[in-house]
mmCIF file of C-alpha atoms in Angstrom:
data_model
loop_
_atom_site.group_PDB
_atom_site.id
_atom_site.type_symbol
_atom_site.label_atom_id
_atom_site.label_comp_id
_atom_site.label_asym_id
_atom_site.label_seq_id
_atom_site.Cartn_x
_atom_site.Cartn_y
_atom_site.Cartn_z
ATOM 1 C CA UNK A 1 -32.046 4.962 22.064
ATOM 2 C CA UNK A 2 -33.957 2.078 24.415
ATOM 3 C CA UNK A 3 -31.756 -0.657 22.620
ATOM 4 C CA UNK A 4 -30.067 -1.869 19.878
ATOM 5 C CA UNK A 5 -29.373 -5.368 18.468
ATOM 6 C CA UNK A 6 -26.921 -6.469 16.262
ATOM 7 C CA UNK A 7 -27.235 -9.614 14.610
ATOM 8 C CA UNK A 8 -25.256 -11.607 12.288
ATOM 9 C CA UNK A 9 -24.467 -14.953 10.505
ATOM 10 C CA UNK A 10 -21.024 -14.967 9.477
ATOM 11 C CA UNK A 11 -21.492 -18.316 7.771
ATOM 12 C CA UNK A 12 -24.082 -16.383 4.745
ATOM 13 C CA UNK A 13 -22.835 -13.162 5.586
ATOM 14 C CA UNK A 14 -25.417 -11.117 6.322
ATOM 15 C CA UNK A 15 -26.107 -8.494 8.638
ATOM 16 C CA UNK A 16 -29.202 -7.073 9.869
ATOM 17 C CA UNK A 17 -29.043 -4.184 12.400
ATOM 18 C CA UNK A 18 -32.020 -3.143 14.481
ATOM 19 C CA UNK A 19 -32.124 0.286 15.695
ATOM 20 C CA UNK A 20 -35.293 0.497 18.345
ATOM 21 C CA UNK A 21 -35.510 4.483 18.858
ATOM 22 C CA UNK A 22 -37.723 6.178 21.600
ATOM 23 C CA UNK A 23 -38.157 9.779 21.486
ATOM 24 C CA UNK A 24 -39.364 11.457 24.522
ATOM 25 C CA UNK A 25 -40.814 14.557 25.352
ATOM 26 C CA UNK A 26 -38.369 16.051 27.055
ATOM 27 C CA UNK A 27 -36.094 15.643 23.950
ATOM 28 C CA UNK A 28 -38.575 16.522 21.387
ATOM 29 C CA UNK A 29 -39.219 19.764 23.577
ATOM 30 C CA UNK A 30 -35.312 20.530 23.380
ATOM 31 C CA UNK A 31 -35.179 20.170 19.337
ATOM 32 C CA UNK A 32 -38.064 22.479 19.335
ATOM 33 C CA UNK A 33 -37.153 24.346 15.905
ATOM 34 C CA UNK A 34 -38.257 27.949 17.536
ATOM 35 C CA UNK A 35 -35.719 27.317 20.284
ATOM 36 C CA UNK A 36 -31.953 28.649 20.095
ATOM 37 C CA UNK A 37 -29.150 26.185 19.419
ATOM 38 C CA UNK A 38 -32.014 23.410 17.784
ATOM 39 C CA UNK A 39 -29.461 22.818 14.558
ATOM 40 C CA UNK A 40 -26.362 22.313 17.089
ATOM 41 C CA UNK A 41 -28.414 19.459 19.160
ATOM 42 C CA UNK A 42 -29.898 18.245 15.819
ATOM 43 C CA UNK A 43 -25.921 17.656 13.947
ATOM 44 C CA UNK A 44 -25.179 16.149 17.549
ATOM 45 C CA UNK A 45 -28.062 13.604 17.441
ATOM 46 C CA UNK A 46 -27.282 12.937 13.606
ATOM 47 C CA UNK A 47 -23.118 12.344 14.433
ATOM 48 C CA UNK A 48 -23.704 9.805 17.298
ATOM 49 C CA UNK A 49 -26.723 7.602 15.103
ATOM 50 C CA UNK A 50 -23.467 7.675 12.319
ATOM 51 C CA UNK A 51 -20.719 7.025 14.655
ATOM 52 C CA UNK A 52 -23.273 3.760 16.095
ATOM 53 C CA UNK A 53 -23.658 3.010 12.807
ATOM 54 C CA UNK A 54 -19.486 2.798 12.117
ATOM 55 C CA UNK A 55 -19.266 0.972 15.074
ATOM 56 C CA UNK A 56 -21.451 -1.523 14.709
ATOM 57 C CA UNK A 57 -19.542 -2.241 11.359
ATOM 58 C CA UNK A 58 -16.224 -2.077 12.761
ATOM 59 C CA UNK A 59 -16.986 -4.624 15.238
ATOM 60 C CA UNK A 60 -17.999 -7.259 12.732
ATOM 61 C CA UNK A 61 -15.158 -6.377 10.540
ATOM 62 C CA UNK A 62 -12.717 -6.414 13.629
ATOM 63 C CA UNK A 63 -13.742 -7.801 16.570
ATOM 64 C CA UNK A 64 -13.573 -4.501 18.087
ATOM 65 C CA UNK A 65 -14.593 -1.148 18.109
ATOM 66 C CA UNK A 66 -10.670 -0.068 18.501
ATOM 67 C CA UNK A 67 -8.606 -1.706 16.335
ATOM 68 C CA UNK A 68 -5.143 -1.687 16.355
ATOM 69 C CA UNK A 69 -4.152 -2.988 13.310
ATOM 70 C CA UNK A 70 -5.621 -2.507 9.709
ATOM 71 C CA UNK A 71 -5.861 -3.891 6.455
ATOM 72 C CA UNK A 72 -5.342 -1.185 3.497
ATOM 73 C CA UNK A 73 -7.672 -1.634 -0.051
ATOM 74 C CA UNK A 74 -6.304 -3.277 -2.925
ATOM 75 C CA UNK A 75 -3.141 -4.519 -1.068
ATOM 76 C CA UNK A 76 -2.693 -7.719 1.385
ATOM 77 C CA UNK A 77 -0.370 -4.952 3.609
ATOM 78 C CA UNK A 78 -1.486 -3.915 6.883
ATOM 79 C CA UNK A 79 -1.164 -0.848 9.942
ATOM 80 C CA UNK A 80 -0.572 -0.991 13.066
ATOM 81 C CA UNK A 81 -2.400 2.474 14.349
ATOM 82 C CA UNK A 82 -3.342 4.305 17.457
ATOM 83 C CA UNK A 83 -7.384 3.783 17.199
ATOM 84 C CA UNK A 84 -7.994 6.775 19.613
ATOM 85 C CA UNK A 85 -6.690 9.118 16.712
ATOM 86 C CA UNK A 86 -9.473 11.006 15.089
ATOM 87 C CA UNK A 87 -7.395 10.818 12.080
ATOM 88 C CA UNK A 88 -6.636 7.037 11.886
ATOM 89 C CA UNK A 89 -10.532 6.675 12.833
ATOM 90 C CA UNK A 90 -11.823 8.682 9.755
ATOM 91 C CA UNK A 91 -9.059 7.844 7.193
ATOM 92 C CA UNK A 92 -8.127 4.383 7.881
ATOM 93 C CA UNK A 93 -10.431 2.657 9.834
ATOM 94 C CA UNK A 94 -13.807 3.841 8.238
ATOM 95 C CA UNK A 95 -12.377 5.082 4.428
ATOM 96 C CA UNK A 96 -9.624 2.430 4.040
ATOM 97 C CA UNK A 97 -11.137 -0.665 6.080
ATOM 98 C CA UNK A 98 -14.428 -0.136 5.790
ATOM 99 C CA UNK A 99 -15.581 1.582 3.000
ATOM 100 C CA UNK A 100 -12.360 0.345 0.421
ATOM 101 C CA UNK A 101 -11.365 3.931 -0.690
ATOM 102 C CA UNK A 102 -7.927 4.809 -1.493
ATOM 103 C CA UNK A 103 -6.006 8.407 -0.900
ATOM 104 C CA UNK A 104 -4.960 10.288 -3.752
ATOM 105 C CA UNK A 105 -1.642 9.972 -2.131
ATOM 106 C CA UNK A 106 -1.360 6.292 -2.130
ATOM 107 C CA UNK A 107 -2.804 5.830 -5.360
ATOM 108 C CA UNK A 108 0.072 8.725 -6.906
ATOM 109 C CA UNK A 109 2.547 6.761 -4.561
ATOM 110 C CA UNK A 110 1.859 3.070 -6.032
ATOM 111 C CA UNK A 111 1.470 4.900 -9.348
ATOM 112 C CA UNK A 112 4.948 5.907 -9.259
ATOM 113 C CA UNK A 113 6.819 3.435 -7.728
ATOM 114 C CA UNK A 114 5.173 1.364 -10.832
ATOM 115 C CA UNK A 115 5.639 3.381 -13.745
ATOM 116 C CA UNK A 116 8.979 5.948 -12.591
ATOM 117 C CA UNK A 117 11.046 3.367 -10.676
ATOM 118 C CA UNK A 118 13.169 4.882 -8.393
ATOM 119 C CA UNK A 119 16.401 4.219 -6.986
ATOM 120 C CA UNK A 120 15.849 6.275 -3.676
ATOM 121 C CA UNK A 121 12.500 7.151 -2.499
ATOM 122 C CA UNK A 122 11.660 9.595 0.614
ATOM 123 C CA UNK A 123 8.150 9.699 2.603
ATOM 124 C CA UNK A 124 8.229 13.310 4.328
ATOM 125 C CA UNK A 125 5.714 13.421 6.975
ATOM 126 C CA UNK A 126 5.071 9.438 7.180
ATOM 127 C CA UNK A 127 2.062 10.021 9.849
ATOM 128 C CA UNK A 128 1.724 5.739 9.850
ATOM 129 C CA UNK A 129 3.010 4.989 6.947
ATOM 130 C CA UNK A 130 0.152 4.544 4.410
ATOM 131 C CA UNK A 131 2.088 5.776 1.247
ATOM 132 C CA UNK A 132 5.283 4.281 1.440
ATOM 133 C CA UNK A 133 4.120 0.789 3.394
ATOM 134 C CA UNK A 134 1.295 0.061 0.711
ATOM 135 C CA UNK A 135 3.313 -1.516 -1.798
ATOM 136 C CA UNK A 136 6.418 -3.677 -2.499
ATOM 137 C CA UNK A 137 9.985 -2.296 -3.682
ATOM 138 C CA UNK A 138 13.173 -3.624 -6.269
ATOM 139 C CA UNK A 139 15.622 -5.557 -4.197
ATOM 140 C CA UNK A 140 17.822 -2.754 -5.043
ATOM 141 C CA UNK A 141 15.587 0.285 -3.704
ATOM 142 C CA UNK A 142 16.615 2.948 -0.758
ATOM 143 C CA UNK A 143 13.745 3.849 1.155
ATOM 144 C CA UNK A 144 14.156 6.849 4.059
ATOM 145 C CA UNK A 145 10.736 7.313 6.194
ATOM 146 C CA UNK A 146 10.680 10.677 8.340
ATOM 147 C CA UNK A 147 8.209 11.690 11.183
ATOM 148 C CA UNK A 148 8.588 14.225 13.689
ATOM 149 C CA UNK A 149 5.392 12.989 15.362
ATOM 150 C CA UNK A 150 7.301 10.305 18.122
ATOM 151 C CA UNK A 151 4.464 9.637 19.432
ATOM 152 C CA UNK A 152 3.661 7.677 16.095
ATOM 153 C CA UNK A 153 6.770 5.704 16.896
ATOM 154 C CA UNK A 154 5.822 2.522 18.103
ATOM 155 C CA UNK A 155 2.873 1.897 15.941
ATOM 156 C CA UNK A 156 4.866 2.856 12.926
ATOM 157 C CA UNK A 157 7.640 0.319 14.442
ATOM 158 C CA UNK A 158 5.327 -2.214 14.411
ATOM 159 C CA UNK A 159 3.802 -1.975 11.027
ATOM 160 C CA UNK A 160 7.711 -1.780 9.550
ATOM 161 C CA UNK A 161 8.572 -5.207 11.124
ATOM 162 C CA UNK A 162 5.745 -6.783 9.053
ATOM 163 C CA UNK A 163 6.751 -5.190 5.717
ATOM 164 C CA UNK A 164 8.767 -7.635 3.081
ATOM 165 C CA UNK A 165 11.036 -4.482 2.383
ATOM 166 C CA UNK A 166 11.710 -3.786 6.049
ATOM 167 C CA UNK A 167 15.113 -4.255 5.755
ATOM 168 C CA UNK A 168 15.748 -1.313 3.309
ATOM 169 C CA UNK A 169 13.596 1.091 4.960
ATOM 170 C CA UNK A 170 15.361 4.084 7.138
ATOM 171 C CA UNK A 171 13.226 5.261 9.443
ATOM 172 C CA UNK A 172 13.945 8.956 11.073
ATOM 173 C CA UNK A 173 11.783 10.317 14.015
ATOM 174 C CA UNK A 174 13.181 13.794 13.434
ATOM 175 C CA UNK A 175 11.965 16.884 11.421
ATOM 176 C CA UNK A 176 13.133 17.500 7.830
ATOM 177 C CA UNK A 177 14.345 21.449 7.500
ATOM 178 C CA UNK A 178 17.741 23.522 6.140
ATOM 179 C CA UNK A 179 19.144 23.393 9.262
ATOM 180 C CA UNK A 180 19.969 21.002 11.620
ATOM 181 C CA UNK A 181 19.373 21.943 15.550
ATOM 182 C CA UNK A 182 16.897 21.149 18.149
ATOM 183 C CA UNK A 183 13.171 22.753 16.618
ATOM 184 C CA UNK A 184 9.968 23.259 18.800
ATOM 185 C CA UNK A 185 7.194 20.899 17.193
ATOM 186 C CA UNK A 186 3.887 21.168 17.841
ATOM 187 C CA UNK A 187 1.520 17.906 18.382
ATOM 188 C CA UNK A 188 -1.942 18.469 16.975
ATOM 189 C CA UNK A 189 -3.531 15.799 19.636
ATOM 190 C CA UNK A 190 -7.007 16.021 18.018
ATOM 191 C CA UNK A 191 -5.651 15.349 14.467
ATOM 192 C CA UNK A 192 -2.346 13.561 14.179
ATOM 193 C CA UNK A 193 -1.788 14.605 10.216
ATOM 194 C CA UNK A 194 -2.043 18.127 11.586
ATOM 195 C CA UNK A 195 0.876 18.306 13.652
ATOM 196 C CA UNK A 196 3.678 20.733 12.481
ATOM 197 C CA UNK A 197 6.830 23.222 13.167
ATOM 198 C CA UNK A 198 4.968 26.047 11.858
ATOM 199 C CA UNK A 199 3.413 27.599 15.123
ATOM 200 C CA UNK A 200 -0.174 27.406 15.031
ATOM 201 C CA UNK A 201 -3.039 29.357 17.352
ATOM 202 C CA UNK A 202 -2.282 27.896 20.463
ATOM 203 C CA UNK A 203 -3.515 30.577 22.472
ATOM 204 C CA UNK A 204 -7.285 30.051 20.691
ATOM 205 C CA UNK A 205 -7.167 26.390 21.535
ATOM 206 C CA UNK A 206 -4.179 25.560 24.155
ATOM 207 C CA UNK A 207 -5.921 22.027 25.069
ATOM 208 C CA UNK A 208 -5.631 20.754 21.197
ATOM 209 C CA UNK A 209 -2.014 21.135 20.831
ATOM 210 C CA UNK A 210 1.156 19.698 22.845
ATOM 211 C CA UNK A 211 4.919 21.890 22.501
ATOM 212 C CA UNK A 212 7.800 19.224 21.825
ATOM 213 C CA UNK A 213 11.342 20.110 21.351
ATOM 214 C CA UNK A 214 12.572 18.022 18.409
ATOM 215 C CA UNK A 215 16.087 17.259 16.836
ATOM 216 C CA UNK A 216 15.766 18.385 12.881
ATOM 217 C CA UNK A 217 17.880 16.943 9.885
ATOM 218 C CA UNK A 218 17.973 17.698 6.261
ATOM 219 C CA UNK A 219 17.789 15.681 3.178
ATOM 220 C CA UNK A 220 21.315 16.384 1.578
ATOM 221 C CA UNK A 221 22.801 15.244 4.853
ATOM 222 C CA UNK A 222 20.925 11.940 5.668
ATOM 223 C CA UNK A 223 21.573 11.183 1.676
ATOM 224 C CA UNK A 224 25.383 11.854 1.655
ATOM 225 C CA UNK A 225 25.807 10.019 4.607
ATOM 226 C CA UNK A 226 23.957 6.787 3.631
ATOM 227 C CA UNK A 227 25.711 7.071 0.028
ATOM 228 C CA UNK A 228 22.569 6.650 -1.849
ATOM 229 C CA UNK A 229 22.518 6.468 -5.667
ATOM 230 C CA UNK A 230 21.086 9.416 -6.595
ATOM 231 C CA UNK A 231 20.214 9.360 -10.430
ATOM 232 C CA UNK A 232 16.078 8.590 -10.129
ATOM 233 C CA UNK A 233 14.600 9.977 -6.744
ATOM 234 C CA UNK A 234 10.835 10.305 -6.050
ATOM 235 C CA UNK A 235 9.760 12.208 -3.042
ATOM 236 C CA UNK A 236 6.449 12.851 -1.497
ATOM 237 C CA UNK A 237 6.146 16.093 1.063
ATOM 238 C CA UNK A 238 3.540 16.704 3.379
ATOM 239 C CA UNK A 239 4.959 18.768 6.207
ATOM 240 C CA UNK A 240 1.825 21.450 6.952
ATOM 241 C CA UNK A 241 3.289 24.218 5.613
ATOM 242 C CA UNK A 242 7.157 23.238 6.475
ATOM 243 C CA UNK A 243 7.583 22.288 2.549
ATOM 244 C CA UNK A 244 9.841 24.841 1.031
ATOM 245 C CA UNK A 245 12.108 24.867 4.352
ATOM 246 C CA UNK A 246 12.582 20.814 3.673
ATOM 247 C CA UNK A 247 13.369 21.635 -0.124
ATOM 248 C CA UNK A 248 15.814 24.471 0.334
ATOM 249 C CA UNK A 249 17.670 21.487 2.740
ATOM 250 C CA UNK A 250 17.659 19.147 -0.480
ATOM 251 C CA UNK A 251 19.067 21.646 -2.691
ATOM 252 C CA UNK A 252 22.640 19.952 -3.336
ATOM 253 C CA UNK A 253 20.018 16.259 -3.783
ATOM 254 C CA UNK A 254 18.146 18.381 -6.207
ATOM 255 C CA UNK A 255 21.080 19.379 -8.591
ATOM 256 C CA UNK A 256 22.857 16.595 -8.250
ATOM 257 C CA UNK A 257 20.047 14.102 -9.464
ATOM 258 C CA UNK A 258 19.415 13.204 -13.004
ATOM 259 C CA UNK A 259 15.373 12.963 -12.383
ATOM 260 C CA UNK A 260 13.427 13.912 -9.951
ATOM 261 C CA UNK A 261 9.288 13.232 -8.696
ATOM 262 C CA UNK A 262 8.295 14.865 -6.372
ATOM 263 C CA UNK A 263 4.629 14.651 -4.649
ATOM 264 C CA UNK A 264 3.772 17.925 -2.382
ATOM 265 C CA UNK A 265 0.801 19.316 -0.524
ATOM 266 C CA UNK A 266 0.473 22.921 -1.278
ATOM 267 C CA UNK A 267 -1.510 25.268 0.651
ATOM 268 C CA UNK A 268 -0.535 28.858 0.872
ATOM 269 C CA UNK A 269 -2.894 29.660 4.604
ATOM 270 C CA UNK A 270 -0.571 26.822 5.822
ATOM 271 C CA UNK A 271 2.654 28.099 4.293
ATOM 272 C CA UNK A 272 1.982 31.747 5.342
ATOM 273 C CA UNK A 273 1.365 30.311 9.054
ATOM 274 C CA UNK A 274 4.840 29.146 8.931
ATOM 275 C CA UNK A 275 6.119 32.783 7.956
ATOM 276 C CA UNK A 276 7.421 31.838 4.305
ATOM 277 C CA UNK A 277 6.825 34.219 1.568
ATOM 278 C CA UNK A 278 4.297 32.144 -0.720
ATOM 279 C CA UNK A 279 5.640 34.026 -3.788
ATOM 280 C CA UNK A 280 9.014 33.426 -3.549
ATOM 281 C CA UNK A 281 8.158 29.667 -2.738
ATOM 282 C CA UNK A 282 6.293 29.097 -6.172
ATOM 283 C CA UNK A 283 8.961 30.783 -8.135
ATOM 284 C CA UNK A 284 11.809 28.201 -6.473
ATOM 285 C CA UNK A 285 9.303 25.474 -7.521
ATOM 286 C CA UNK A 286 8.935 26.948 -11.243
ATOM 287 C CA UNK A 287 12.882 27.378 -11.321
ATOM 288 C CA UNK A 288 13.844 23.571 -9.890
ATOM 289 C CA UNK A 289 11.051 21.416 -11.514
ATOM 290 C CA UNK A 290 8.526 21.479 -14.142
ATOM 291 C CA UNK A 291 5.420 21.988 -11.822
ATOM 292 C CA UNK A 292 1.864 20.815 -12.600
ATOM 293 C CA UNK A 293 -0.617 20.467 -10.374
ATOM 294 C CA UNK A 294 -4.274 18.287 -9.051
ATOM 295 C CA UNK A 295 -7.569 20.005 -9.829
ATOM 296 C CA UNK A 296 -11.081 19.265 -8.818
ATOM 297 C CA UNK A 297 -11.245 16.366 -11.813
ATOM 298 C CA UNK A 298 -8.887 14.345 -10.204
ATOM 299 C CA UNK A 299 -6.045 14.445 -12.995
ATOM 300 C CA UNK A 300 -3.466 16.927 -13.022
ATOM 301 C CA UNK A 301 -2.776 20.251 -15.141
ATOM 302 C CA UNK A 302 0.570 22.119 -15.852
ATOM 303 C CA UNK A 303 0.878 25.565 -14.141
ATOM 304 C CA UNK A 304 4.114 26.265 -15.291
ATOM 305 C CA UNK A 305 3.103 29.366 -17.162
ATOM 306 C CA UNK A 306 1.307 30.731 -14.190
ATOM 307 C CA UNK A 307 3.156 32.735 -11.607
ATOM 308 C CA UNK A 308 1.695 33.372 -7.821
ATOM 309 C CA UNK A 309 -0.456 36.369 -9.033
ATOM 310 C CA UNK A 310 -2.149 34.803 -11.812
ATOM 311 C CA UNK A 311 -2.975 31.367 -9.877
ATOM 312 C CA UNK A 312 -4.163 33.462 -6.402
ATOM 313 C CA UNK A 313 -6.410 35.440 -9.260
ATOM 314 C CA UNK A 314 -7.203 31.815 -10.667
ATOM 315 C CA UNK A 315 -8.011 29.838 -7.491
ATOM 316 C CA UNK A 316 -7.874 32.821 -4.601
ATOM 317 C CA UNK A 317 -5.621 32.868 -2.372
ATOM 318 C CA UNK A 318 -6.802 30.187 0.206
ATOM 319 C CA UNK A 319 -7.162 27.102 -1.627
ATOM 320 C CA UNK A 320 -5.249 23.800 -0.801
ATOM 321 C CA UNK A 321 -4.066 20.842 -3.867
ATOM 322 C CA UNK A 322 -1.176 18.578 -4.371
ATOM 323 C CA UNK A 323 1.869 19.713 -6.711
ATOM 324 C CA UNK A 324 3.485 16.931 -8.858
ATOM 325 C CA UNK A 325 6.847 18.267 -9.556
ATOM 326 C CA UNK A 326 9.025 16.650 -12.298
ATOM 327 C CA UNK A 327 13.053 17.223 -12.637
ATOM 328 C CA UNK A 328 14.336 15.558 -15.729
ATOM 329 C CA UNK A 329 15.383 15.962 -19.546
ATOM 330 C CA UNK A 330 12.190 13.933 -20.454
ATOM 331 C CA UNK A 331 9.703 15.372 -18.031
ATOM 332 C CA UNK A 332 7.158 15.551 -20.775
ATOM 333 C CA UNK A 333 7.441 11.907 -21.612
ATOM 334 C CA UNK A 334 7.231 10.732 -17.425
ATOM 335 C CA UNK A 335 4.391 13.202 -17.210
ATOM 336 C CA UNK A 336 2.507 11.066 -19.763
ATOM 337 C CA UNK A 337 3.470 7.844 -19.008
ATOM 338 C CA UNK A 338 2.334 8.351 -15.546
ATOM 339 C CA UNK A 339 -0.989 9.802 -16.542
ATOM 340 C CA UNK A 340 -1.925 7.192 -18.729
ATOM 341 C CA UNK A 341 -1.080 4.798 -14.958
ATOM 342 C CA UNK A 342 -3.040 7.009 -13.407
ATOM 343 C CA UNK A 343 -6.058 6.804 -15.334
ATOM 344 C CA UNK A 344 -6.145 2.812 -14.976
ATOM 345 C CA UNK A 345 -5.647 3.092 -11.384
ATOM 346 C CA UNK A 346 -7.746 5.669 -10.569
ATOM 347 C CA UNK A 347 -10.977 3.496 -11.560
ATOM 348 C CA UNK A 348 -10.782 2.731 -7.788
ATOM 349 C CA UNK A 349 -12.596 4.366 -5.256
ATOM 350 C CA UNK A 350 -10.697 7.514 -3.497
ATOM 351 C CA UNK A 351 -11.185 9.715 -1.158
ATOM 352 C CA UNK A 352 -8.928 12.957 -1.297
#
């Protein structure tokens, strides 16, 4: 680039950007297409042009090309976020702020507070809070947050003092497992929502991850000891492969509630990473919950019927979706409540 000018009037809202490119010899020479390693200097050239471009439109949006706080689509709530995280970058600043798209996980989250009201409501692997902190709760609600990432702490402090329900939120910087004991952690520094108990391959990239030592807790015991009302509970799980450990430490939650929604990323690489026995895993889920699950439409399926064989022979056996997992005498009547919810809402934008 010899320059680029950004101009704007705020007062008729336009924007005009001026890119002024000069290509020189010596560059054309290295993206000669005979030459070795043309496509890698090519997708380089083409990522910085796009991440100009996202800056340029963050900094009339913000006032910055790092903000700290952001506004999330369809809601007047806002995050407070760590703008050097690739993750916050991509998902929040660009899809949420800029671009107005909504995660399948928020929209399922607002979707269910709406339509299954629950009494208690757990956010397993909060990252910064974008579920559980983009809508408003009863008076009466019990809300537990839980991130093992502390280095999300003080953002995710930050955003909970500006929430109207900040007084009934519980917020836990520890692991969720079946035991409870000190558990090595591993921060993913590149990707935030990465992060995870289940050991990954340090030793192929050391630099990308960071070994914490981290005090774990389970579900029945943080619920027994707050004395929450258990008879509607809605759950959503995202733990990078640590999912069934977290359930089999809710198992006394599970029995003892009347219904039960549960939200959970499911991806077998990731579960088999963490040494659990992916079989044995979807048969607990078929036995506790009626289980149905996202495909590539957007709308979800049951898969009840299926056991691990047939959906491996179905899907293969590295393929990642959410599960929507329903506990409750009527689960055929919640299931179609909430899809008819889901439809309306899910005329928005989203990005999975």
């Amino acid at each position: 680039f010899s320059s680029c000018r950004v101009n704007w009037n705020r007062g008729k809202q336009r924007v005009r950007l001026t890119f002024e490119l000069v290509i020189h010899d010596e560059f054309e020479s290295r993206h000669d297409p005979s030459r070795d390693g043309t496509m890698v200097e090519q997708q380089s050239f083409k990522d910085s042009i796009k991440n100009f471009y996202y800056d340029s439109r963050i900094y009339l949006k913000y006032g910055t090309t790092s903000p700290e706080v952001i506004s999330l689509p369809f809601t007047n709530r806002s995050l407070s976020i760590d703008p050097d995280d690739p993750r916050a970058r991509k998902k929040l600043i660009i899809k949420s702020g800029l671009r107005g798209r909504t995660s399948r996980n928020q929209l399922f989250w607002q979707t269910a507070i709406q339509e299954f009201r629950p009494q208690t409501v757990l956010d397993i692997g909060f990252n910064y809070g974008e579920c559980m902190l983009s809508t408003t709760y009863e008076p009466g609600a019990r809300l537990f947050a839980f991130e093992a990432n502390q280095g999300l702490e003080p953002y995710i402090e930050q955003s909970l003092s500006k929430h109207p329900n900040q007084e009934q939120i519980e917020c836990h910087f520890k692991l969720v497992s079946d035991t409870i004991e000190e558990t090595d952690f591993w921060v993913d520094k590149e990707w935030s929502g990465c992060s995870s108990a289940a050991r990954p391959n340090v030793e192929q990239s050391p630099e990308k991850y960071e070994k914490k030592s981290v005090a774990s807790v389970t579900i029945d015991h943080v619920l027994k000891s707050s004395h929450c009302d258990q008879e509607k509970l809605f759950f959503k799980l995202d733990v990078e492969g640590y999912e069934y450990r977290v359930l089999l430490g809710m198992q006394e939650t599970i029995e003892q509630t009347q219904e039960i929604l549960g939200f959970v990323e499911f991806d077998p690489t990731l579960l088999r990473r963490a040494g659990e026995n992916v079989h044995e895993y979807w048969d607990f889920l078929r036995n506790q919950f009626n289980v149905y699950a996202f495909e590539k439409d957007g709308d979800w399926r049951s898969y009840q019927h299926l056991d691990m064989l047939e959906l491996e022979f179905l899907c293969g056996d590295k393929f990642h979706t959410d599960l929507l997992l329903i506990k409750s005498d009527s689960s055929e009547e919640i299931n179609v409540q909430l899809q008819s919810a889901w439809k309306q809402l899910s005329t928005r934008k989203f990005a999975a």
